Short mmCIF file of C-alpha atoms in Angstrom, two decimals:
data_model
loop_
_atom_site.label_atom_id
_atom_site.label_comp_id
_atom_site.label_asym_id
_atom_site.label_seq_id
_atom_site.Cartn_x
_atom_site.Cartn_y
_atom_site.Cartn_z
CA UNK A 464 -21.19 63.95 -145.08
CA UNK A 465 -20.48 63.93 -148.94
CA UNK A 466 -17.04 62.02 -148.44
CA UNK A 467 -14.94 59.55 -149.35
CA UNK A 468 -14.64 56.52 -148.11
CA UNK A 469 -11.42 56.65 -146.52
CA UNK A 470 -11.00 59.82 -145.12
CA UNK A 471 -10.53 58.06 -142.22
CA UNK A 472 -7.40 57.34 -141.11
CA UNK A 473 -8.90 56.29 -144.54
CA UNK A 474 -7.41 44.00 -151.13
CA UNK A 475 -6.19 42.20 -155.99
CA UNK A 476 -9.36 41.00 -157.11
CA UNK A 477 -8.51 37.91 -155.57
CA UNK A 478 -6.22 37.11 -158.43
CA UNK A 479 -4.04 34.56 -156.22
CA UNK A 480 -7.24 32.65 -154.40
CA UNK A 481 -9.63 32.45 -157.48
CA UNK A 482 -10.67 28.91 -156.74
CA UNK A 483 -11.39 30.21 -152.81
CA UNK A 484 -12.97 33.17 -154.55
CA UNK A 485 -15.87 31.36 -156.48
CA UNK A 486 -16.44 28.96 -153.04
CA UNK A 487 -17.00 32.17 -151.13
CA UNK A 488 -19.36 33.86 -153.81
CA UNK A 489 -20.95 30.36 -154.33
CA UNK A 490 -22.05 29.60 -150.64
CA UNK A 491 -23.70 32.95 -150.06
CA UNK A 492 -26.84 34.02 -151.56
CA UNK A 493 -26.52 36.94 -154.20
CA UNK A 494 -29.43 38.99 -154.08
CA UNK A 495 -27.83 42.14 -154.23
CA UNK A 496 -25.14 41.46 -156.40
CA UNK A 497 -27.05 39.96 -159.24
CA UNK A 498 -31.01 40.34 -158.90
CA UNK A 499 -30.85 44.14 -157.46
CA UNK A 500 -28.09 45.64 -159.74
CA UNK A 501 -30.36 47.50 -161.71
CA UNK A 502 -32.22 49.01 -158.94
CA UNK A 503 -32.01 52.69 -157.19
CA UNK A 504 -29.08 53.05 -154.63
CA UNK A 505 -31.74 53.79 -152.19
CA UNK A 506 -33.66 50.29 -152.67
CA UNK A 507 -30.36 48.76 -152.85
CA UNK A 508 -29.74 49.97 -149.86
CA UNK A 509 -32.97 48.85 -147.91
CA UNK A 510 -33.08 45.39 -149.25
CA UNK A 511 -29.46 44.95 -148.45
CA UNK A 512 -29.75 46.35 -145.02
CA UNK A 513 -32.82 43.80 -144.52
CA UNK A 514 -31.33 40.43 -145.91
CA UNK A 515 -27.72 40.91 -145.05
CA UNK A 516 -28.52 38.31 -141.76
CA UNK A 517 -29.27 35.67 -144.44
CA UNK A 518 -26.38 35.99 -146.65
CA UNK A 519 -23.94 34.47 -144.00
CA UNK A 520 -22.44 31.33 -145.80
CA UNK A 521 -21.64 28.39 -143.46
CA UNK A 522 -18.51 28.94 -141.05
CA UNK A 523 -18.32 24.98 -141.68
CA UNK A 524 -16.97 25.33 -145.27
CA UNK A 525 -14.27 27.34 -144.64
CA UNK A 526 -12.27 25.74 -142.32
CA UNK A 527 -8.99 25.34 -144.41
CA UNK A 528 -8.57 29.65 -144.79
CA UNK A 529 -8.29 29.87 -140.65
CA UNK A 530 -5.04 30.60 -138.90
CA UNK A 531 -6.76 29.78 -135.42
CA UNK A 532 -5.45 31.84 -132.27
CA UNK A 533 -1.96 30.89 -131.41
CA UNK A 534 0.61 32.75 -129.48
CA UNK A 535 3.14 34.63 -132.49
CA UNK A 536 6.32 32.64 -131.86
CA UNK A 537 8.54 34.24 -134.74
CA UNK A 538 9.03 38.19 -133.37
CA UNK A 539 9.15 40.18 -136.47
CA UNK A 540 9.41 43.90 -137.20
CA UNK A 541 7.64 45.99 -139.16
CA UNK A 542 8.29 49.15 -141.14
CA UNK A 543 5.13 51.30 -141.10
CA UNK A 544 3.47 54.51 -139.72
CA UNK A 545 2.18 55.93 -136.61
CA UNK A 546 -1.67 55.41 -137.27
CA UNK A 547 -4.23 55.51 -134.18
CA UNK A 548 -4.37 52.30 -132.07
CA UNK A 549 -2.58 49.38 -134.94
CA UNK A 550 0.70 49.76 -132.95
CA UNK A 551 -0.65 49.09 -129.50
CA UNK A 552 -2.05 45.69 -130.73
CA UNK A 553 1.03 44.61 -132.53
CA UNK A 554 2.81 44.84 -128.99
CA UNK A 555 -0.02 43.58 -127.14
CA UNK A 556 0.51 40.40 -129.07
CA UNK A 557 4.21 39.91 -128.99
CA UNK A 558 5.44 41.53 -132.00
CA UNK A 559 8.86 43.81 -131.87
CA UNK A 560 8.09 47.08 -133.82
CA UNK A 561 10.13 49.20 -135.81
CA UNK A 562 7.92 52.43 -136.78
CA UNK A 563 9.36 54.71 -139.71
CA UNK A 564 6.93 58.20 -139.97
CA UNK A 565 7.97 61.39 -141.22
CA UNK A 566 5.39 63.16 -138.64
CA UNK A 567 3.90 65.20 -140.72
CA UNK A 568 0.84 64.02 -139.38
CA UNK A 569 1.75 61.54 -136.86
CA UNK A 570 2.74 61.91 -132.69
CA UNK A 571 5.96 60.14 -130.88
CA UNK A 572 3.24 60.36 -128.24
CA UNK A 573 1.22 57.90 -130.15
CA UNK A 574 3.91 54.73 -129.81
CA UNK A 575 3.45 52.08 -127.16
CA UNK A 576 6.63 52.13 -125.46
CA UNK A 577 8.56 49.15 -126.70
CA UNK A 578 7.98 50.40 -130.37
CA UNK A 579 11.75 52.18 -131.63
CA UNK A 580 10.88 55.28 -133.89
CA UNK A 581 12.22 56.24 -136.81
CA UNK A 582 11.94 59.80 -137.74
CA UNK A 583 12.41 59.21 -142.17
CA UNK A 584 10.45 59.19 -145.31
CA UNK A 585 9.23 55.27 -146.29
CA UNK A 586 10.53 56.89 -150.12
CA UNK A 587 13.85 57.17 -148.55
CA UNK A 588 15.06 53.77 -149.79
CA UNK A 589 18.85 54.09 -148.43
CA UNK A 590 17.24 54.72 -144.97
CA UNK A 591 14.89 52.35 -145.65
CA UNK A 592 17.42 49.50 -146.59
CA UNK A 593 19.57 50.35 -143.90
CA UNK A 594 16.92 49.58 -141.55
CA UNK A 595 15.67 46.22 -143.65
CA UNK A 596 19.22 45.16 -143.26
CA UNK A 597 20.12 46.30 -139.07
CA UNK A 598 16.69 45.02 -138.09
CA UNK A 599 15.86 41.93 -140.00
CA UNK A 600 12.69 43.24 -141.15
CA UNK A 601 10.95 40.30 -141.77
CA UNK A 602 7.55 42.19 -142.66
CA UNK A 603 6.22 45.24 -143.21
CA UNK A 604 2.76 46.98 -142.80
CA UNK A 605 2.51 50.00 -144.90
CA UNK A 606 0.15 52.48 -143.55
CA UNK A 607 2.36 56.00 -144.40
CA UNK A 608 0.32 58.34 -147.06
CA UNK A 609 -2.06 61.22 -148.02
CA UNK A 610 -6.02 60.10 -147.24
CA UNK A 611 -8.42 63.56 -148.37
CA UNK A 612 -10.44 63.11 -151.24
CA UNK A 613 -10.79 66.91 -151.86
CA UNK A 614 -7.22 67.99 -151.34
CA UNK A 615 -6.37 65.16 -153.60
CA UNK A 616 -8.45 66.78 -156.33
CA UNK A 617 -6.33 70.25 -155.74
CA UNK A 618 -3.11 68.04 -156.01
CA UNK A 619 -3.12 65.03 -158.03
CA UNK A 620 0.97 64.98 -158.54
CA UNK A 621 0.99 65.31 -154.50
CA UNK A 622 -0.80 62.76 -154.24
CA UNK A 623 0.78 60.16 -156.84
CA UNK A 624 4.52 61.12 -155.08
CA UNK A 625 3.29 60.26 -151.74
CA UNK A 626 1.37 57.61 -152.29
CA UNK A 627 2.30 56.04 -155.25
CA UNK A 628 5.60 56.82 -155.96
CA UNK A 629 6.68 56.83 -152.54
CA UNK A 630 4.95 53.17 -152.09
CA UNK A 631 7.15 52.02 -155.64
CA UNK A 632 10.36 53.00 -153.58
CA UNK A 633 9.11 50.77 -150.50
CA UNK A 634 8.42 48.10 -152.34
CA UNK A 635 11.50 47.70 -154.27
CA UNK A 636 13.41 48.18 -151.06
CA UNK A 637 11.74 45.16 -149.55
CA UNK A 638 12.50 43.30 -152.51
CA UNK A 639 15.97 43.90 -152.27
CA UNK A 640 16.28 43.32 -148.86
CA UNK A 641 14.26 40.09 -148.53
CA UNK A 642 11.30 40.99 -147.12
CA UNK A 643 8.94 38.48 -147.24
CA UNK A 644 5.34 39.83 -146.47
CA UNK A 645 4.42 43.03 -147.10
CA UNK A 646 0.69 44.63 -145.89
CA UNK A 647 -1.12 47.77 -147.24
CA UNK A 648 -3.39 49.87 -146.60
CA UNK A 649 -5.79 50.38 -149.16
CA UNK A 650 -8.96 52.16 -149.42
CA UNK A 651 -12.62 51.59 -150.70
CA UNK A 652 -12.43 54.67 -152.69
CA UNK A 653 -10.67 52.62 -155.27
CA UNK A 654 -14.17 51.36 -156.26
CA UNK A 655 -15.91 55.03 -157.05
CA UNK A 656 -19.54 55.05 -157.38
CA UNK A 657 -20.62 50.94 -157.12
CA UNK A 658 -22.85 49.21 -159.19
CA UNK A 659 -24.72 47.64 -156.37
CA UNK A 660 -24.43 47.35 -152.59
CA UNK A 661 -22.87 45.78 -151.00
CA UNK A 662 -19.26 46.31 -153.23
CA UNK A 663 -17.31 43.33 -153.27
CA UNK A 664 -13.50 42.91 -153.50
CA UNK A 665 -13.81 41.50 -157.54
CA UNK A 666 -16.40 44.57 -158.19
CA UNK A 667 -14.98 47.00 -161.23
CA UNK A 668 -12.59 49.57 -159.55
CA UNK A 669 -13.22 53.18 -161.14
CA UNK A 670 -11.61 55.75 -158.61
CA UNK A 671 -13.53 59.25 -158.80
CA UNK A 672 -10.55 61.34 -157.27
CA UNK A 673 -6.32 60.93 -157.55
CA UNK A 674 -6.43 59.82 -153.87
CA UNK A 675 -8.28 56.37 -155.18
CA UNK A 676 -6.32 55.92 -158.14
CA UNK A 677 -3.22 56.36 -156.01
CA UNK A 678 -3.84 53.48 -154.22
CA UNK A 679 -5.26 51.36 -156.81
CA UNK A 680 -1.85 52.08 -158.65
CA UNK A 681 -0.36 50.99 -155.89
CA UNK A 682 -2.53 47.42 -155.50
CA UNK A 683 -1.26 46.50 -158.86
CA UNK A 684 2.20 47.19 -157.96
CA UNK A 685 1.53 44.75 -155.26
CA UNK A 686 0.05 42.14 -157.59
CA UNK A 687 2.70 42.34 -159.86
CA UNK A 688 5.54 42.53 -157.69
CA UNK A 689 4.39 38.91 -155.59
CA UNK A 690 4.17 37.50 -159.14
CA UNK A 691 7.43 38.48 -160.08
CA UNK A 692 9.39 37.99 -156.56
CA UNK A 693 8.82 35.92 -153.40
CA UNK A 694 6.89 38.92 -151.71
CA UNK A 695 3.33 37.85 -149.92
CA UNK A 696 1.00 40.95 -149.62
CA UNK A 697 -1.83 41.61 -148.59
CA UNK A 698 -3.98 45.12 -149.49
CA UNK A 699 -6.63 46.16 -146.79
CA UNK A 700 -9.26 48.33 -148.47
CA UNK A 701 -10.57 50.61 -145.43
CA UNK A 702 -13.68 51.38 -145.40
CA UNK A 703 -14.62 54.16 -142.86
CA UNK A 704 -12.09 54.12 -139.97
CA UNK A 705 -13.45 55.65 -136.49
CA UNK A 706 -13.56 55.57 -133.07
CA UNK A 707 -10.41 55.33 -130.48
CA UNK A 708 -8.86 52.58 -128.53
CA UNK A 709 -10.87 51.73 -125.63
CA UNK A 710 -8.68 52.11 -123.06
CA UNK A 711 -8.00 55.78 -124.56
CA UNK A 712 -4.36 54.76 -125.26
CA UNK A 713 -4.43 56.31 -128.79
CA UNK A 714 -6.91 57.69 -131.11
CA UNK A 715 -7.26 60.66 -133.50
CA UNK A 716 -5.82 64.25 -133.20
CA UNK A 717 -4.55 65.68 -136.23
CA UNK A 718 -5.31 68.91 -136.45
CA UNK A 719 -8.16 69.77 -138.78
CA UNK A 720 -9.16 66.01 -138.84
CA UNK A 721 -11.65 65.72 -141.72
CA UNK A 722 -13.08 62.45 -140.35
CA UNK A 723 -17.03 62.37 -139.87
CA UNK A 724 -17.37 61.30 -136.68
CA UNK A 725 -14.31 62.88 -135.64
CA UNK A 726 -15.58 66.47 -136.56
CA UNK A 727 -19.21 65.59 -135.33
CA UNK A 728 -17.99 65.08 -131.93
CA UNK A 729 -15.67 67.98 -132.06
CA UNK A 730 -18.45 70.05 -132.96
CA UNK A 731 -21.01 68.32 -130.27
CA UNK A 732 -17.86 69.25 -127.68
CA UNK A 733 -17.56 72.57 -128.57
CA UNK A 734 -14.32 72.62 -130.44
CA UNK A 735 -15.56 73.27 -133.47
CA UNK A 736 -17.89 75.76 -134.45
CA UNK A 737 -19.93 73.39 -136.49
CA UNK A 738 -20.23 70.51 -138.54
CA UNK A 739 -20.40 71.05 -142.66
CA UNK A 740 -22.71 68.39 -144.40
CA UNK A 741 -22.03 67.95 -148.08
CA UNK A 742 -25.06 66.99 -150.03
CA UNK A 743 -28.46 66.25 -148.40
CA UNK A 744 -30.10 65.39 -151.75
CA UNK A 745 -28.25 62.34 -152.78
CA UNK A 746 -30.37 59.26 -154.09
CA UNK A 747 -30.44 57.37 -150.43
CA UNK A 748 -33.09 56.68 -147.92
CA UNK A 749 -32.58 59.81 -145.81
CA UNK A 750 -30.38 62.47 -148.93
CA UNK A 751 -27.55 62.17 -147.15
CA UNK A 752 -24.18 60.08 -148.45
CA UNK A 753 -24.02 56.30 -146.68
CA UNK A 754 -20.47 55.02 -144.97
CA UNK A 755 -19.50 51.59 -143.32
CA UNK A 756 -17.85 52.47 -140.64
CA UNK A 757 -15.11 50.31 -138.89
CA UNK A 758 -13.88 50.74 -135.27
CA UNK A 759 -9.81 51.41 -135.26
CA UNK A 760 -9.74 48.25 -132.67
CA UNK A 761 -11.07 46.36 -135.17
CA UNK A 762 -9.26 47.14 -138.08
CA UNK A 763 -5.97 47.42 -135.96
CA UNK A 764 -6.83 43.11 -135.32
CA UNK A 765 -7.43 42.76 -138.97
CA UNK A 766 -3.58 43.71 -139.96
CA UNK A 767 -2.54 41.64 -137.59
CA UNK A 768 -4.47 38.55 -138.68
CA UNK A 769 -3.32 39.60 -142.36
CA UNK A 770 0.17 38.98 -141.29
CA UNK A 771 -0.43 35.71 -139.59
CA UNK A 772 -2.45 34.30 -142.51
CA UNK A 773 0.40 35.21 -145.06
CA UNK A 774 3.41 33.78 -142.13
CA UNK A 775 0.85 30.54 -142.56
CA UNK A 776 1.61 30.13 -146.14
CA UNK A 777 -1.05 32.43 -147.31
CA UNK A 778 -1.57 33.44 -150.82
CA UNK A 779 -1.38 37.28 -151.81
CA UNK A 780 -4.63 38.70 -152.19
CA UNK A 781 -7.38 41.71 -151.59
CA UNK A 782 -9.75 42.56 -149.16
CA UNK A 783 -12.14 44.42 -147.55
CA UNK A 784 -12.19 46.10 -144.25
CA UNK A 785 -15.91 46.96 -143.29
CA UNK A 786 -18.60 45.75 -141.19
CA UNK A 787 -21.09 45.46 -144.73
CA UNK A 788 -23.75 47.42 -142.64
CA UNK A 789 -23.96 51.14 -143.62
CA UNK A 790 -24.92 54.46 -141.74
CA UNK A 791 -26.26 57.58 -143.54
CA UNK A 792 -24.68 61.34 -142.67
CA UNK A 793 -28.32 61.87 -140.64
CA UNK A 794 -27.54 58.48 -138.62
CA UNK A 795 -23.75 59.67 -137.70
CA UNK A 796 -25.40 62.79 -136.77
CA UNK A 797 -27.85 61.42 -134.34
CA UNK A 798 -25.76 58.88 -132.95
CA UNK A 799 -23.16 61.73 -131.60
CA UNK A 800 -26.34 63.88 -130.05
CA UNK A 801 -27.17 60.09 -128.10
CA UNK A 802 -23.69 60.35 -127.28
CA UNK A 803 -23.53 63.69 -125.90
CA UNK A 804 -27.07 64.47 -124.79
CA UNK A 805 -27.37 67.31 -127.17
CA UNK A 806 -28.27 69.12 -130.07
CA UNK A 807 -25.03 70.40 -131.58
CA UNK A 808 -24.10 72.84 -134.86
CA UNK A 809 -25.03 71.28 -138.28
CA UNK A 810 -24.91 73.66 -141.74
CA UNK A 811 -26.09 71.98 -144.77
CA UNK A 812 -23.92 72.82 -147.96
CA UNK A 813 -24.09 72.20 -151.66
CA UNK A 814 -22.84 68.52 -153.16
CA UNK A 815 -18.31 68.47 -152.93
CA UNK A 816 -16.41 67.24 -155.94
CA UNK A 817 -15.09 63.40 -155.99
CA UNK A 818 -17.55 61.97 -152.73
CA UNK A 819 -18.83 58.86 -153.21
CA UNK A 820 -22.84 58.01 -152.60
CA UNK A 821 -22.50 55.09 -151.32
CA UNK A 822 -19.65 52.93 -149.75
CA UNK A 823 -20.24 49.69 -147.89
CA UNK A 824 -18.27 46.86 -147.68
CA UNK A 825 -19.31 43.36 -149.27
CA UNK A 826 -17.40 42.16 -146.04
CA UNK A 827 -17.87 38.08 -145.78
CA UNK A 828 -14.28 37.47 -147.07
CA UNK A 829 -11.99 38.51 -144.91
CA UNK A 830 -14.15 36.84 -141.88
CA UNK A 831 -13.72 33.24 -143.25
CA UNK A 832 -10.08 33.95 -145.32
CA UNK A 833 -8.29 35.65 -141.89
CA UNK A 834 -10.94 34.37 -139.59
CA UNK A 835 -12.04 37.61 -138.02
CA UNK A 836 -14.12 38.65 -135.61
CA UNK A 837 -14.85 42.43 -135.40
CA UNK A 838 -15.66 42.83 -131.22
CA UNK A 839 -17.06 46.88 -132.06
CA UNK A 840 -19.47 46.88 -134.69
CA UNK A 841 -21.82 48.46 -133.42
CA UNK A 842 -22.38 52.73 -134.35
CA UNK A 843 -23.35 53.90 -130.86
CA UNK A 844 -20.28 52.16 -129.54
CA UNK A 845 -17.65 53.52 -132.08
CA UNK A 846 -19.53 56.82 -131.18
CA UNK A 847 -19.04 56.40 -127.64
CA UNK A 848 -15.08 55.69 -128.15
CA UNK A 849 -14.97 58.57 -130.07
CA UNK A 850 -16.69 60.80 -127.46
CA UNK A 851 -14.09 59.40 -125.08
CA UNK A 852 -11.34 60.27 -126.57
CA UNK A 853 -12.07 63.87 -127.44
CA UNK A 854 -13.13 64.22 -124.22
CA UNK A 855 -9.27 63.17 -122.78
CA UNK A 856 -8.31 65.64 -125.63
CA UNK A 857 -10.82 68.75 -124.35
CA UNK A 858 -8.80 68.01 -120.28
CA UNK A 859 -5.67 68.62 -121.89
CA UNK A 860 -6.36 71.45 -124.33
CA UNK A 861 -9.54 73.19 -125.39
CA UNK A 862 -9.13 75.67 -128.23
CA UNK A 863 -12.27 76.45 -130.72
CA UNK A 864 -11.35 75.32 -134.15
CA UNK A 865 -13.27 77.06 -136.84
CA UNK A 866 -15.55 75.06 -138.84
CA UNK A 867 -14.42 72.33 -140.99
CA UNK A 868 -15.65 70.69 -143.91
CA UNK A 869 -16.95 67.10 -142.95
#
C-alpha cells in the first residue's frame, strides 16, 4: 500500500553516543549509503537487498554496548499505553506495570493480569503526578498517541495536541517527579522520502505529513530535556509493526485498523470487502510502495532491552526498530494468499497524499547498542501470526466491514 511507515501500531541522531556512532558506521561497509545515493530507489533497493548479508560489522567490536541477559532485579513501573503484545513481555520478565490509556483505541481486555489500569489522559499531568508520586514510577514507556498518516493530513492541530503537546505535559511531569528513564515511541516517518536505502538513524529527517513532524517534535523534546535534567530516554523509531503474539494473547483489533497486513488478512478472511492499494506506479522493483516490517514480539523485546540498557548507565539516544530487509505492497499481498490458500479482493487506486516510497530500516545499531536479537523476522511468519489472530477474532465475532483504505 501507499502508506506510511508507521501506521502500524506505527531514536536523536545519536547526539549522546557520537564516538559509538562513527565505530558503528566505520566497521560496516557503506555501499548504499555513500556509493549508491545517487541511484534510482528501485536499484537502491536491489543492490541493498543483495549485499545487506555483507554489511554485518563484527559482533566482536561491540562488546562494551551489551547489557547481557540477566534476571531484572529492580521491579519498576511504567506509565504507558495499552499497545498489542509490549505489556505481556514486561510481565513475563518481572516488571510491575502501571498502564495509563484513555481507550480511545485501546481494550482492558488487552492487559496481562498483574498489570493495574488506569483509565486517564498521559496530558493529564495532576493524574499523572499523582500516580509518579503513589507508585514510584521509576520509568516510563510512552507508547499513547495518534499513528494515520492521512487523517493526520485532515488534522494537523489534532495531531500536534495528542502527540506533541500531550507528550510536553508527560515529560515535564516525569521531570518533576523524578523519573529517571523515559522510552518513546517514535516512528520512521520522521525521515520522509530517504536519500538512499537503507535510512539510518543520523539520515536528514524531513517528515511529509503532521503525524511525522509530531513525533520528531517530540524527539527533540527528548534530547533537550536529558540535556537539561537527569532524564535517560530512549526514542524507538517503528518501522512497520505487524503480526500478533504467538500464543494469541494479544494482537490488533481496532476497528477500521489501517495496518497493511492487518487489512490484507481481513480482506483474505472475509471481513472486509477488499483491500485498497495506493499507488502501483511508484519508482520500485514491482510499482508498489516498499515497508520493513517488524513482528510486535519483536519490537515488544526491543523496549524492554531499551530500558535495561539505560538502568545500565546507558546514554540517551535514537534508534531504529526494523529488520533493514524490505517487502513491496505485491509481496504483502502474496504472502497473505500463502497464508490463506487463496486469492482474495485487491482494487488498485490512484497515489494518497503524504505515503512514503520507500521505508526500511538501516537496522545494525540497535543489535550491537541493546544487543538484540529479533526471533520473527521472517514475512511468511509475521503473516502467519497475523492470520492467527484474526482467525481467534472471526470465532468470536464475524461482521463484514466495508472496504478500507490500506
Amino acid at each position: 500500500r501507499g502508506a506510511d511507515p508507521a501506521q502500524q501500531t506505527t531514536a536523536v541522531g545519536l547526539d549522546g553516543l557520537r564516538g559509538q556512532s562513527r565505530m558503528i558506521d566505520a566497521a560496516q561497509p557503506q555501499p548504499h549509503h555513500q556509493q549508491h545515493r545517487q541511484l534510482p530507489i528501485a536499484h537502491q533497493i536491489d543492490l541493498f537487498q543483495r549485499g545487506r548479508q555483507r554489511c554485518q560489522p563484527a559482533a566482536h567490536a561491540f562488546h562494551h554496548h551489551r547489557i547481557g541477559a540477566r534476571a531484572i532485579e529492580n521491579r519498576a513501573r511504567h506509565v504507558g499505553a495499552i499497545r498489542l503484545e509490549g505489556g505481556h513481555d514486561l510481565v513475563d520478565a518481572g516488571e510491575q506495570v502501571l498502564v495509563l490509556d484513555n481507550l480511545s483505541t485501546g481494550f482492558i481486555s488487552a492487559l496481562p493480569r498483574p498489570m493495574l489500569p488506569i483509565v486517564g489522559d498521559v496530558g493529564d499531568q495532576a493524574l499523572v503526578a499523582s500516580l509518579i508520586e503513589q507508585h514510584k514510577v521509576e520509568a516510563i514507556i510512552h507508547f499513547a498517541g495518534s499513528t494515520i498518516v492521512p487523517e493526520s493530513m485532515k488534522d494537523p492541530l489534532g495531531y500536534y495536541g495528542n502527540n506533541t503537546a500531550n507528550s510536553r505535559a508527560l515529560i515535564e511531569a516525569a521531570v518533576k517527579g523524578g523519573v529517571k528513564h523515559f522510552i518513546f515511541s517514535s516512528t520512521a516517518a520522521v525521515y520522509g522520502n530517504p536519500v538512499h536505502v537503507p535510512v539510518f538513524e543520523d539520515d536528514p529527517t524531513v517528515p511529509l505529513s503532521p503525524y511525522g513532524w509530531s513525533k520528531l517534535m517530540t524527539e527533540q523534546m527528548l534530547r533537550d530535556t536529558s540535556a537539561a535534567h537527569p532524564l535517560s530516554h530512549i526514542a524507538l523509531r517503528y518501522f512497520n509493526v505487524a503480526g500478533a503474539d504467538p500464543k494469541l494473547r494479544t494482537g490488533l483489533q481496532t476497528p477500521g485498523a489501517t495496518h497493511l497486513i492487518k487489512v490484507a488478512v481481513e480482506a483474505a478472511l472475509g471481513r472486509r470487502e477488499r483491500i485498497d492499494v495506493f499507488g502501483s506506479d511508484y519508482d520500485t522493483p514491482d510499482g508498489t510502495c516498499v515497508r520493513d516490517f517488524i513482528h510486535v514480539s519483536d519490537l515488544a523485546r526491543a523496549h524492554r532491552a531499551a530500558l535495561n540498557f539505560l538502568r545500565a548507565g546507558g546514554k540517551s539516544q535514537t534508534l531504529n526498530c526494523g529488520y533493514g530487509r524490505g517487502y513491496s505492497v505485491r509481496e504483502v499481498l502474496d504472502a497473505v494468499t500463502r497464508g490463506v490458500g487463496h486469492p482474495f479482493p485487491v482494487k488498485f487506486a490512484d497515489r494518497r497524499p503524504g505515503d512514503i516510497v520507500v521505508s526500511v530500516a538501516g537496522a545494525t545499531r540497535i543489535r550491537y547498542v541493546l544487543d538484540w536479537k529479533p526471533e520473527f523476522q521472517d514475512l511468511d511468519t509475521i503473516v502467519g501470526h497475523a492470520l492467527a489472530w484474526e482467525h481467534k477474532l472471526k470465532a468470536k465475532d464475524t461482521p463484514l466491514r466495508e472496504a478500507i483504505s490500506a
